[in-house]
Coordinates of C-alpha atoms and ligand atoms in Angstrom, one line a residue:
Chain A
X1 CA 215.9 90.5 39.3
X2 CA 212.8 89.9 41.3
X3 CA 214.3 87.9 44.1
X4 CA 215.2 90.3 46.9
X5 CA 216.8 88.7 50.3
X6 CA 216.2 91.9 52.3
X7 CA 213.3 92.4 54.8
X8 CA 212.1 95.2 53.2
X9 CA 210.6 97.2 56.2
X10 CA 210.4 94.2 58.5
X11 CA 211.8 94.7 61.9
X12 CA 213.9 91.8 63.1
X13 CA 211.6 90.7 65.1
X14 CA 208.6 91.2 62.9
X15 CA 210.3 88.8 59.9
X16 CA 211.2 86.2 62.6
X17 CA 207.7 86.1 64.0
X18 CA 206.6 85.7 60.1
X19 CA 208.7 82.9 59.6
X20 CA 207.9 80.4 62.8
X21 CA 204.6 81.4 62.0
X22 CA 204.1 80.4 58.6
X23 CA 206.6 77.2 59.5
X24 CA 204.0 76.3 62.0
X25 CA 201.1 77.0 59.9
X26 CA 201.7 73.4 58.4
X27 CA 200.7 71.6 61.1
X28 CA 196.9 72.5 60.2
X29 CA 197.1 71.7 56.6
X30 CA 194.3 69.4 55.8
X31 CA 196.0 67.5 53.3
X32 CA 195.1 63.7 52.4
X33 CA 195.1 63.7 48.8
X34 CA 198.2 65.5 47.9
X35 CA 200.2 64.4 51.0
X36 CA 201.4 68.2 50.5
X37 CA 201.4 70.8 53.2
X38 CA 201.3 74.1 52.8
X39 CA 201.4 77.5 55.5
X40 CA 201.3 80.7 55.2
X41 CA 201.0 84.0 57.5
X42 CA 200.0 87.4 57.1
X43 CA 201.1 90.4 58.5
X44 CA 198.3 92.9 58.0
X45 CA 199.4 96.4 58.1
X46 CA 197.5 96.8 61.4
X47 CA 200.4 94.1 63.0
X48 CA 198.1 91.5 63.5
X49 CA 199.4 88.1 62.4
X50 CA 196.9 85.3 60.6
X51 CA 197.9 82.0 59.4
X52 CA 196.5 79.5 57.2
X53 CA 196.8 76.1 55.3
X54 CA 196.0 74.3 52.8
X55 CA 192.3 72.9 53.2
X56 CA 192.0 70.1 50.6
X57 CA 188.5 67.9 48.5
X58 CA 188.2 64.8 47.4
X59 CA 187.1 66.9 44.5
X60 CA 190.3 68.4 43.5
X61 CA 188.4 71.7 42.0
X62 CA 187.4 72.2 45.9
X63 CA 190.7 72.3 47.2
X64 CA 191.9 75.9 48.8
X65 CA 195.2 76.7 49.0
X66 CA 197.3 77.9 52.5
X67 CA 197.4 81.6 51.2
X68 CA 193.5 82.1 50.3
X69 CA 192.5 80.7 53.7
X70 CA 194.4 82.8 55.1
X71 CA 193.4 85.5 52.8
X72 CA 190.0 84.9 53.6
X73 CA 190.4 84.6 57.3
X74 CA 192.3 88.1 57.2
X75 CA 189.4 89.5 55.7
X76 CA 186.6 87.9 57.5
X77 CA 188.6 89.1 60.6
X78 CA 188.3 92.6 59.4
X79 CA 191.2 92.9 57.9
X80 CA 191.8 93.7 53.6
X81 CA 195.5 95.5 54.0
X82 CA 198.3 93.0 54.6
X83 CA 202.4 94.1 54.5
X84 CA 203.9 90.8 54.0
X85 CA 202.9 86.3 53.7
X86 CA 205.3 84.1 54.3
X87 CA 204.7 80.7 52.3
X88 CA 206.5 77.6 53.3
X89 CA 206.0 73.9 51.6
X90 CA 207.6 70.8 53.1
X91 CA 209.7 70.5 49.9
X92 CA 212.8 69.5 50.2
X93 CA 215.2 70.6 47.6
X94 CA 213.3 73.9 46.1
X95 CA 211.1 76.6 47.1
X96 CA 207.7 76.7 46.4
X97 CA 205.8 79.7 45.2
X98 CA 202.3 80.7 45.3
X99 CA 199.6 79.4 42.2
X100 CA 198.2 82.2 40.0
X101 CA 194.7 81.4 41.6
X102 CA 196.5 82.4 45.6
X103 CA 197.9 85.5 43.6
X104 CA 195.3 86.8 42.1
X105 CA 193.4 86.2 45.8
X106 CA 196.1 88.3 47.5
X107 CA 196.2 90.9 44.4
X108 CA 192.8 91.7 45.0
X109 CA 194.0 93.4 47.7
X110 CA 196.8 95.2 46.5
X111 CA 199.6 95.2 44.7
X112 CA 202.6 96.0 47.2
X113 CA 202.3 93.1 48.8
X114 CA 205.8 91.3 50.2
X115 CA 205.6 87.6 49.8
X116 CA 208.6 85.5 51.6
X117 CA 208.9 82.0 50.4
X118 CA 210.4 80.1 53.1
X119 CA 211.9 76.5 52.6
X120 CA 210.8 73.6 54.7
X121 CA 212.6 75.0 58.3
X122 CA 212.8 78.8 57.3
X123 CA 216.4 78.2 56.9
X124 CA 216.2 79.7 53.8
X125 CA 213.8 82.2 52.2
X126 CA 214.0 84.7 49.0
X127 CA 211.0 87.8 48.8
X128 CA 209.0 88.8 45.8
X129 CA 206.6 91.8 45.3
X130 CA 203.0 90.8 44.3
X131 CA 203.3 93.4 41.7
X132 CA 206.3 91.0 39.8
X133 CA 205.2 87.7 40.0
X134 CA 201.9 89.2 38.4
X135 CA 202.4 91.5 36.2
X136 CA 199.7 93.0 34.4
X137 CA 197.5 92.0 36.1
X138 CA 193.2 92.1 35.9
X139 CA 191.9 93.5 39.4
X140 CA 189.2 95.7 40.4
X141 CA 189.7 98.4 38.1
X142 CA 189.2 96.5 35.0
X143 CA 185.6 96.0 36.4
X144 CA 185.3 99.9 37.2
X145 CA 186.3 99.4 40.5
X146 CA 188.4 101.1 43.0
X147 CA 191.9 99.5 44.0
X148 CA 192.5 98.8 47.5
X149 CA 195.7 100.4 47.3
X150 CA 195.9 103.3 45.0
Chain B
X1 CA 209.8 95.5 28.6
X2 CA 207.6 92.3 28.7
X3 CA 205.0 93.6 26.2
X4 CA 205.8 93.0 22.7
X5 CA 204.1 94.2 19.1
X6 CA 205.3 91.6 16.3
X7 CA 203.9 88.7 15.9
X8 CA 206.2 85.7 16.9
X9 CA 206.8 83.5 13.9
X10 CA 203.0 83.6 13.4
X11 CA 202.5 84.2 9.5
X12 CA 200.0 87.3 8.8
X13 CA 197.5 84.8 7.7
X14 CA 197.9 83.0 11.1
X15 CA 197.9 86.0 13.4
X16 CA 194.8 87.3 10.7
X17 CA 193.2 83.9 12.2
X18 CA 194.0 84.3 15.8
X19 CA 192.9 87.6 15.9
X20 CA 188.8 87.1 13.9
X21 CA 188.2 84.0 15.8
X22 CA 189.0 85.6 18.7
X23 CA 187.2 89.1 18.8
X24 CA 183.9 86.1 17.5
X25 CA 184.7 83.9 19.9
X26 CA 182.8 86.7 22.3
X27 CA 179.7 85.8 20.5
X28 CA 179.6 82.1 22.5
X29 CA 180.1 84.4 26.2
X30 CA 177.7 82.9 28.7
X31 CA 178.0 86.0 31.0
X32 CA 174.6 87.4 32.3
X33 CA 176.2 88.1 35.6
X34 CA 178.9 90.0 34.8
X35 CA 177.7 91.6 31.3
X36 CA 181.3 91.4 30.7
X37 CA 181.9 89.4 27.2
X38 CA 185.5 87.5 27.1
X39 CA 186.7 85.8 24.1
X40 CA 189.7 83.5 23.7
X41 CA 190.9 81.4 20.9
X42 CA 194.1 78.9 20.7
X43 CA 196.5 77.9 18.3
X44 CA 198.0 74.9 18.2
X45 CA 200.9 73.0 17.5
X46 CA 199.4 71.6 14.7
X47 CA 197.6 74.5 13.5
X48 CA 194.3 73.6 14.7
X49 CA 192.1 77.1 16.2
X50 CA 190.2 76.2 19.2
X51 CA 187.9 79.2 20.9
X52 CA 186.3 79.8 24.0
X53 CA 184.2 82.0 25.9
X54 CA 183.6 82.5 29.7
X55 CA 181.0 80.6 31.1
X56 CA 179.0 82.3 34.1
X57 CA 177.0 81.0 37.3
X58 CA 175.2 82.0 39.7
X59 CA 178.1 81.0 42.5
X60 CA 180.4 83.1 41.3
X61 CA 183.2 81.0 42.2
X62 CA 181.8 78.2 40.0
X63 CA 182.3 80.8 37.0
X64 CA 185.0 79.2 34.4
X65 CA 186.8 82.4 32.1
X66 CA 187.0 82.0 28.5
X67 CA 190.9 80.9 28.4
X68 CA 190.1 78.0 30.9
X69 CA 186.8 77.0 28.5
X70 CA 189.2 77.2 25.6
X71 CA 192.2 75.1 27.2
X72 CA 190.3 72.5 28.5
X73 CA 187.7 72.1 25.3
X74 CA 191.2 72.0 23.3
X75 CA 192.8 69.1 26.1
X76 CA 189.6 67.2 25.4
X77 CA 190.0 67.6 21.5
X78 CA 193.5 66.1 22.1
X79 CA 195.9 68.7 22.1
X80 CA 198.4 69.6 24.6
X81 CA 200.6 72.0 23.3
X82 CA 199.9 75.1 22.1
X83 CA 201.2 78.2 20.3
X84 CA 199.5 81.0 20.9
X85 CA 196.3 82.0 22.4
X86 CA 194.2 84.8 21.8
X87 CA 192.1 87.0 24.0
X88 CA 189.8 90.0 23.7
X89 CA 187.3 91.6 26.1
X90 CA 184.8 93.8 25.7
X91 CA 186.8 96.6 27.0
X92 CA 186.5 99.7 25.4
X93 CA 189.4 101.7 26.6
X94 CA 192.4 99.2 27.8
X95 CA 193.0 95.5 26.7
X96 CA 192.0 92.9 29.2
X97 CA 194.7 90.9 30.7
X98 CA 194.5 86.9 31.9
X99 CA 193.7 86.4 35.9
X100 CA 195.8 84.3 37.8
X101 CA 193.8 81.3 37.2
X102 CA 193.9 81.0 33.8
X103 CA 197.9 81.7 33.9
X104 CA 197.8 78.9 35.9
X105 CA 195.6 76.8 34.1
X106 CA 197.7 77.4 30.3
X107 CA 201.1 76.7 32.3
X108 CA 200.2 73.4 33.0
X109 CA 200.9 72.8 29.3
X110 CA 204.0 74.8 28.9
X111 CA 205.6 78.1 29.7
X112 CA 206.4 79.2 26.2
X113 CA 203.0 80.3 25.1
X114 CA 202.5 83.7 23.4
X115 CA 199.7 85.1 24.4
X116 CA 197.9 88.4 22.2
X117 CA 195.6 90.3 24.2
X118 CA 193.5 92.2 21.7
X119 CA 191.2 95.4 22.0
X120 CA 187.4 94.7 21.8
X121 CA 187.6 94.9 17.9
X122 CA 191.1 93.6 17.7
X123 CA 192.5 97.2 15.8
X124 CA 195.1 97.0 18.8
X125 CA 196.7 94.3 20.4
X126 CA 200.1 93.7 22.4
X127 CA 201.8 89.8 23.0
X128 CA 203.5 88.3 26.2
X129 CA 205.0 85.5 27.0
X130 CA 203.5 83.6 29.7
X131 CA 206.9 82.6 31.8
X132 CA 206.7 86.3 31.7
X133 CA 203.3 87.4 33.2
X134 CA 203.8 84.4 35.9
X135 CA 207.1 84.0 36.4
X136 CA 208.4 81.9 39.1
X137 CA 205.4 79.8 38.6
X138 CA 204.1 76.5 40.6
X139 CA 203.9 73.7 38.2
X140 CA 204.1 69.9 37.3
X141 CA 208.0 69.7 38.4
X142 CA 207.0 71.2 42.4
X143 CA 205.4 67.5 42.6
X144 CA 207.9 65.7 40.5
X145 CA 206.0 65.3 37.3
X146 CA 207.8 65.6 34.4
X147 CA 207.2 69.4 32.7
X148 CA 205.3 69.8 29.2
X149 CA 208.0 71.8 27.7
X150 CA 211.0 70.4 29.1
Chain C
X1 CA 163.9 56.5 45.6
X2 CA 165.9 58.8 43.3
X3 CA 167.5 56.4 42.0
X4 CA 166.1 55.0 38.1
X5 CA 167.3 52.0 36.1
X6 CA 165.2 53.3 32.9
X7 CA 166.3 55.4 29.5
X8 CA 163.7 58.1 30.5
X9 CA 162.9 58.6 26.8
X10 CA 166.1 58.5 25.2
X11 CA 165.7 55.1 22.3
X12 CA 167.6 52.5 22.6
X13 CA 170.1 54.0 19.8
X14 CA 170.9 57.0 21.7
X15 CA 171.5 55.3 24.9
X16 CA 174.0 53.0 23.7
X17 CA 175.7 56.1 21.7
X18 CA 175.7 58.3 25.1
X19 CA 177.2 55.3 27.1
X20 CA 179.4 54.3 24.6
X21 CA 180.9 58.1 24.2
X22 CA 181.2 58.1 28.1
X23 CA 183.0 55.5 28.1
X24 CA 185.2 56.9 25.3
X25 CA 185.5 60.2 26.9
X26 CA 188.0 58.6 29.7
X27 CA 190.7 58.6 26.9
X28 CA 191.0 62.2 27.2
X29 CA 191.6 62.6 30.7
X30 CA 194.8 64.8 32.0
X31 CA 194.8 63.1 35.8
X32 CA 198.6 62.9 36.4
X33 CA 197.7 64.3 40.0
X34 CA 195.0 61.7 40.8
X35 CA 195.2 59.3 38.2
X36 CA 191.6 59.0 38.8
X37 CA 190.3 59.3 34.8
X38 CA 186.3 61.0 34.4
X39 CA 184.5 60.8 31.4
X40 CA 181.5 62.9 30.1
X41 CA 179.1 62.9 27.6
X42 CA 176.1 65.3 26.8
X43 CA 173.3 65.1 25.0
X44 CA 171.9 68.2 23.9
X45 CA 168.2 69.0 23.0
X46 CA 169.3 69.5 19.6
X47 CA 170.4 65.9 19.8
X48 CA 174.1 66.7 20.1
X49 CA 177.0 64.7 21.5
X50 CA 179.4 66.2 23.1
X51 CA 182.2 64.9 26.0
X52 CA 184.8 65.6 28.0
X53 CA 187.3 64.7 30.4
X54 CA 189.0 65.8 33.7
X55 CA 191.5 68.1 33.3
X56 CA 194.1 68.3 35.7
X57 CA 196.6 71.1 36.9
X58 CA 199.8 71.4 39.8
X59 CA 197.2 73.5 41.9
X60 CA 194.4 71.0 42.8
X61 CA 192.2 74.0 43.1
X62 CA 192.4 74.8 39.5
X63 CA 190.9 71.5 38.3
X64 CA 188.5 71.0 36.0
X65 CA 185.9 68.1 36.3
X66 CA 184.6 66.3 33.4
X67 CA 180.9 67.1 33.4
X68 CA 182.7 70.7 33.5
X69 CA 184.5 70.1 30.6
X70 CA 181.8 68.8 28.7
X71 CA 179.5 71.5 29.9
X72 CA 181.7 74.4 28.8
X73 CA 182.6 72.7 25.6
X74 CA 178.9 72.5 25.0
X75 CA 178.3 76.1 25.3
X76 CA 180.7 77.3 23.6
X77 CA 179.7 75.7 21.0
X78 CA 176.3 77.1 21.3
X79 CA 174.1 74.9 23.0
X80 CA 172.7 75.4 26.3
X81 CA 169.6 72.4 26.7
X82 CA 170.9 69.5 27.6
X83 CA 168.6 66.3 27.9
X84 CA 171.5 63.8 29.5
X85 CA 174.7 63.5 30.7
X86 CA 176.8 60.4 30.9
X87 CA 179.6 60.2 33.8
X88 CA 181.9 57.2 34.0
X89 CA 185.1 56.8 36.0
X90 CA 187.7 53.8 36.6
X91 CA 186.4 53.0 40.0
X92 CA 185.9 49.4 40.2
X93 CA 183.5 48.3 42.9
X94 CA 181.3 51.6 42.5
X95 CA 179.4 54.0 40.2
X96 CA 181.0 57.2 40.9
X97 CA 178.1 60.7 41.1
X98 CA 179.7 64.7 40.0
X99 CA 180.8 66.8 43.0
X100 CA 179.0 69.8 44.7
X101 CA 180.7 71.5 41.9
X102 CA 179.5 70.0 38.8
X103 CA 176.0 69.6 39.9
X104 CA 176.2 73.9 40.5
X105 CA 177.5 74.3 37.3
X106 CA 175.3 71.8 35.3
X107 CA 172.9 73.3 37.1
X108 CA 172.8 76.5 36.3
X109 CA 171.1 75.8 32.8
X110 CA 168.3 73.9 34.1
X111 CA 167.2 71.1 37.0
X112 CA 165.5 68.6 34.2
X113 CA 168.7 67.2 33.0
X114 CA 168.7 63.4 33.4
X115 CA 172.6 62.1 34.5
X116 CA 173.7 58.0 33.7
X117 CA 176.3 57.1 35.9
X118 CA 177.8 54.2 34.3
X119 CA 180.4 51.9 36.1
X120 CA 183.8 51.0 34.8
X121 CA 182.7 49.6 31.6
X122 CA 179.3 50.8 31.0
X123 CA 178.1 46.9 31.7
X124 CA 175.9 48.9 35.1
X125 CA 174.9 52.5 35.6
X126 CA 171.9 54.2 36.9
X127 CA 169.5 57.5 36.3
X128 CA 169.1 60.6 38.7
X129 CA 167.6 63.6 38.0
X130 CA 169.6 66.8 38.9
X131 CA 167.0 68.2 40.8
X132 CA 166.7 64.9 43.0
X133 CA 170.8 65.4 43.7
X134 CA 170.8 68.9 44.6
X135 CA 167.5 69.9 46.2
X136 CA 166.8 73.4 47.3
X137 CA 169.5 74.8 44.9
X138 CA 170.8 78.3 44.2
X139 CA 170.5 79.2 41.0
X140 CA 169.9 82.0 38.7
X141 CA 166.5 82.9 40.4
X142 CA 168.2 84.1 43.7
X143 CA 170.0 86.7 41.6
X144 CA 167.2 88.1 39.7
X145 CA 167.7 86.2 36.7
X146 CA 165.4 83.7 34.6
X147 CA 165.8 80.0 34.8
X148 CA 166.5 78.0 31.9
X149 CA 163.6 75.6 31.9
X150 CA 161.5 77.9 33.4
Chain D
X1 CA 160.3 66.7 53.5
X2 CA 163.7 67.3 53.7
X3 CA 162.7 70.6 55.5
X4 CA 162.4 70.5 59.4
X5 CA 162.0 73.7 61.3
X6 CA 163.4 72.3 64.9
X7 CA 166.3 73.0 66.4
X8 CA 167.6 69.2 66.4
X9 CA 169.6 68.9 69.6
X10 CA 170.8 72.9 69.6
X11 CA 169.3 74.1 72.9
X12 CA 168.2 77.6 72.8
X13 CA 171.0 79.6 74.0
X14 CA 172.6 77.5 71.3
X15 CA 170.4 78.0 68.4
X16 CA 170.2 82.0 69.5
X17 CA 173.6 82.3 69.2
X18 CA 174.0 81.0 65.9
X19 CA 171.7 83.6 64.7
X20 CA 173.1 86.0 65.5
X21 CA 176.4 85.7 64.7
X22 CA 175.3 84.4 61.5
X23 CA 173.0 87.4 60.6
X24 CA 176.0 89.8 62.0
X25 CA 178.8 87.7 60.1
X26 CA 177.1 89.5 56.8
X27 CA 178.8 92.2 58.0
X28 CA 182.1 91.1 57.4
X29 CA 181.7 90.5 53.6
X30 CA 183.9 91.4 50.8
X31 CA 181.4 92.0 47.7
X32 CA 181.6 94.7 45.8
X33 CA 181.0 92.5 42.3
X34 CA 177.5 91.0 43.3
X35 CA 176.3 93.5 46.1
X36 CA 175.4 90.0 47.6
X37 CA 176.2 89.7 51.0
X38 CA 176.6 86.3 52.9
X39 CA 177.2 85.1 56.0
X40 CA 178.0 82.5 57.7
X41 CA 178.5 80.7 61.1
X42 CA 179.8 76.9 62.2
X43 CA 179.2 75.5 65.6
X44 CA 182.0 73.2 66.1
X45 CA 181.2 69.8 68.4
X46 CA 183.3 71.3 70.7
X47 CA 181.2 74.5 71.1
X48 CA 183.0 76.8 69.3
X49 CA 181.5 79.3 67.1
X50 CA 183.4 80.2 64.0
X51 CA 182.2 83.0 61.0
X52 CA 182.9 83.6 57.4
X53 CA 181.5 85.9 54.7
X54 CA 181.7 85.7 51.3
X55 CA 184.8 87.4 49.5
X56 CA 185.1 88.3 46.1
X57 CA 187.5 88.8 43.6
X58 CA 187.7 90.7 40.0
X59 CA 188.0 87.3 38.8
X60 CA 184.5 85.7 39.5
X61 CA 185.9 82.0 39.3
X62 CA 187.8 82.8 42.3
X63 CA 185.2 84.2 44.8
X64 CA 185.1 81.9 47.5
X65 CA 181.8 81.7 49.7
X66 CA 180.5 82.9 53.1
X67 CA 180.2 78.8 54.0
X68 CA 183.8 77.8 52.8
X69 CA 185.6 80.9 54.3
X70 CA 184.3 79.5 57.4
X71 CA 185.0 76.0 57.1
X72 CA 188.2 76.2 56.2
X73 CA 188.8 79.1 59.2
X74 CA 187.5 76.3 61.3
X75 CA 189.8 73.8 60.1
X76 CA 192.8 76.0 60.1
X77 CA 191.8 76.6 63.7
X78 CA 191.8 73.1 64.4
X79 CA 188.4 72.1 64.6
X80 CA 187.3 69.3 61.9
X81 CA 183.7 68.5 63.4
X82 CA 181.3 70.5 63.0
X83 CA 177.6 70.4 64.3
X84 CA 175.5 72.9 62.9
X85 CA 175.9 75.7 60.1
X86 CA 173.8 79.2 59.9
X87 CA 173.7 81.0 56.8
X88 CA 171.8 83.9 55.8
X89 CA 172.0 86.3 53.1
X90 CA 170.3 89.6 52.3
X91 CA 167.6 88.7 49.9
X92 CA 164.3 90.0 51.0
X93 CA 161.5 87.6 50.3
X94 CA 163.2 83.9 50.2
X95 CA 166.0 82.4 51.8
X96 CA 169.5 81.2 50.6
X97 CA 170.6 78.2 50.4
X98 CA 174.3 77.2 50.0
X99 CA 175.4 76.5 46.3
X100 CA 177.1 73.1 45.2
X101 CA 180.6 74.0 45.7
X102 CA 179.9 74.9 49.0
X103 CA 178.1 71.6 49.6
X104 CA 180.8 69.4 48.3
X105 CA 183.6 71.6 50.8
X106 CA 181.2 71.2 54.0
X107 CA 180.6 67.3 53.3
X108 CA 184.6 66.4 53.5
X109 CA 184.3 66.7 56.9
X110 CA 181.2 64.9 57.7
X111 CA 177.1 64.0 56.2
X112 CA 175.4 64.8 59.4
X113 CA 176.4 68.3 59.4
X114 CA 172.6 70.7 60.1
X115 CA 172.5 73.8 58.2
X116 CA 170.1 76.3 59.3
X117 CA 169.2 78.9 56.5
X118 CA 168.1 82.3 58.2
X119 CA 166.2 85.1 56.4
X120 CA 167.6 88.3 56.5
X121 CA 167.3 89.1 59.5
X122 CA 166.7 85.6 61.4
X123 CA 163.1 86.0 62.0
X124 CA 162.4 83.2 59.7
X125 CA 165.0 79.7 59.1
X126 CA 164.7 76.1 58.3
X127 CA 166.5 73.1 58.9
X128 CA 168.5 70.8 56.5
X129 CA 170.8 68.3 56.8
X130 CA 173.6 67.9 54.4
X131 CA 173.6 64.3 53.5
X132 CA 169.8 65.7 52.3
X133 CA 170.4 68.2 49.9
X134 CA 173.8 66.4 48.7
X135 CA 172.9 62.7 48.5
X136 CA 175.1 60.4 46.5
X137 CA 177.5 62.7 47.6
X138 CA 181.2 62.2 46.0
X139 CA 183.8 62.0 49.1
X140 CA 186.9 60.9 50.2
X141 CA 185.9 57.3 50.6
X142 CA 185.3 57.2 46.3
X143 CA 189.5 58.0 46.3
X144 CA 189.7 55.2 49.2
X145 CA 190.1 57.8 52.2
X146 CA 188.4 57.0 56.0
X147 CA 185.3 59.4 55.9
X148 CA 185.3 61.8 58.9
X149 CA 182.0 60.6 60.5
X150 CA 182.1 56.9 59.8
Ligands
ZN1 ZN1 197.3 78.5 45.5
ZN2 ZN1 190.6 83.8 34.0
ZN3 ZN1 183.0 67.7 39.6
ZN4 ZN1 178.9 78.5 47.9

């Protein structure tokens, strides 16, 4: 499978600062149009942690989700090599996941990245490499590029 | 393995089809920024072929790939549901692969769509699945619309 | 004012067909997320109708406007001068005008394109020119490439 | 004109600083696909200053711009209100202006939003104002939302 529970390299401490992060993240979702809020939190490989949320348009197309702004404020903070997001929706019942426009943002990056999707409280979470939830993916190298990550 | 040769309950005449309107389909490529030709053609549930190319601009970010001109052109021409979708780049020595938008875009309509990524000349190809190369994937259901494919 | 009540040369015959196909163009909307339907028509040079609709997906961000739609559909069919566009929506007590994004990407084949926003019904609407709704643009120029319409 | 060369209620420490940090925000860009390097820098109304740059992705369609990357750090920051924008890119003998997708994301939060366009290196700017180079502007009171300036 592709669901892993583990914190694959995350200290204790580390995963439960990912997780009220990202849970907190929410609460600067700018979200009038779906009524849907989204967090999410990166831990670069430097340690720093940045959060974002979903920033939304009245023209839908215009809409950016909680892990590209956060993506983009990583990178525009100097940072372009992240360990781990946590994702958290205020669904109820399920666990969200990331859109294949927020993947291919992170992927740009690297492959290895750990995701954690956390539900609503962070009571519960599963982890997924970047690498499985998109595989084959088109990234730098198809464009002659080099890859951020080997 | 997720990559598979055969041709899915297309007939040869079908996947013959899929495969020239495809590799033509680069022809209609609006692409003077990138110089990188993409062509993509669909087939539908009712056996209607519906190409597309990627349409360029000078915001990058305003640039629509040639699955997305192809699903949407086909959405418009009043089909929903699809079959299989070609795609061929310009590539000369690996086959291009979808990015995560335009996963994200074809699973709107369904999961079950077979997707051939052809060569530039279409003398090699390989098929996925899309559940496959986005699996886990945020759709319709995650805001309680009813899914495409059951 | 930029703002015009005339048909700016098109006759009489292929006003009525570009408001009537507008109009028309709603039925093809996918908007389960807004329920807010958009319907395009073009006009090419070549004297070409072509429409389209919004098309809709789970991630906001991956949404596709109508004039986009249209647009796309347009070139890959292999025309890139457009004389008008038509743009209707359901709105009932206004004439709706195409987002930041439509106007980039209609744009980027050339600033002379007349746009009829028609109300509901078609029974109101008036002209703007593109380059009167998005002054000062960035187009292909600012990258080194040739315009259009010179 | 829709071209003022003041500095419309900035005072000079004010308009100073959002030069430079606009000009040095370049520095932070992510653009190895256009070699087109953007920067960007919001002055909140309550006096913050807040940068983005332009990052890019393999995938043209999902580059997101210098101006959005810092509006949507902004708003993920908290800040909502925004007074004045710089931008500035590296082309040599004109100056930048912000394309429509950019546009469309700075007017959700407001019409009376000045952007200051910079040369290269600041020796040279002018003054727009948003509702001017975006008029009959598509916002959140066309879906029946409050507008964020009234
Ligand atoms: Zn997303
Ligand atoms: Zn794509
Ligand atoms: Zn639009
Ligand atoms: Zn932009």
């Amino acid at each position: 499978s592709i669901i892993h529970t583990d914190h694959n390299g995350l200290t204790q401490e580390e995963f439960a600062n990912l997780k009220e992060k990202t849970i907190k993240a929410k609460d600067l979702s700018y979200s009038p149009y779906s009524n849907f809020r989204v967090g999410a939190t990166i831990l670069t490989t430097c340690g720093e942690y940045i959060s974002g949320a979903n920033v939304e348009n009245a023209s839908y197309g215009a809409c950016i989700c909680a892990e590209r702004t956060a993506i983009t404020r990583a990178v525009v903070s100097g940072f372009k090599s992240f360990r781990a997001i946590g994702i958290s929706t205020d669904l109820k019942d399920k666990i969200g996941s990331p859109c294949g426009i927020c993947r291919q943002v992170i992927r740009e990056f690297g492959l290895n990245v750990s995701i954690y999707l956390f539900n609503v409280d962070g009571s519960k979470y599963f982890r997924v490499q970047l690498k499985d939830i998109l595989p084959l993916s088109f990234g730098p190298s198809d464009l002659g590029l080099p890859e951020h990550d080997g």
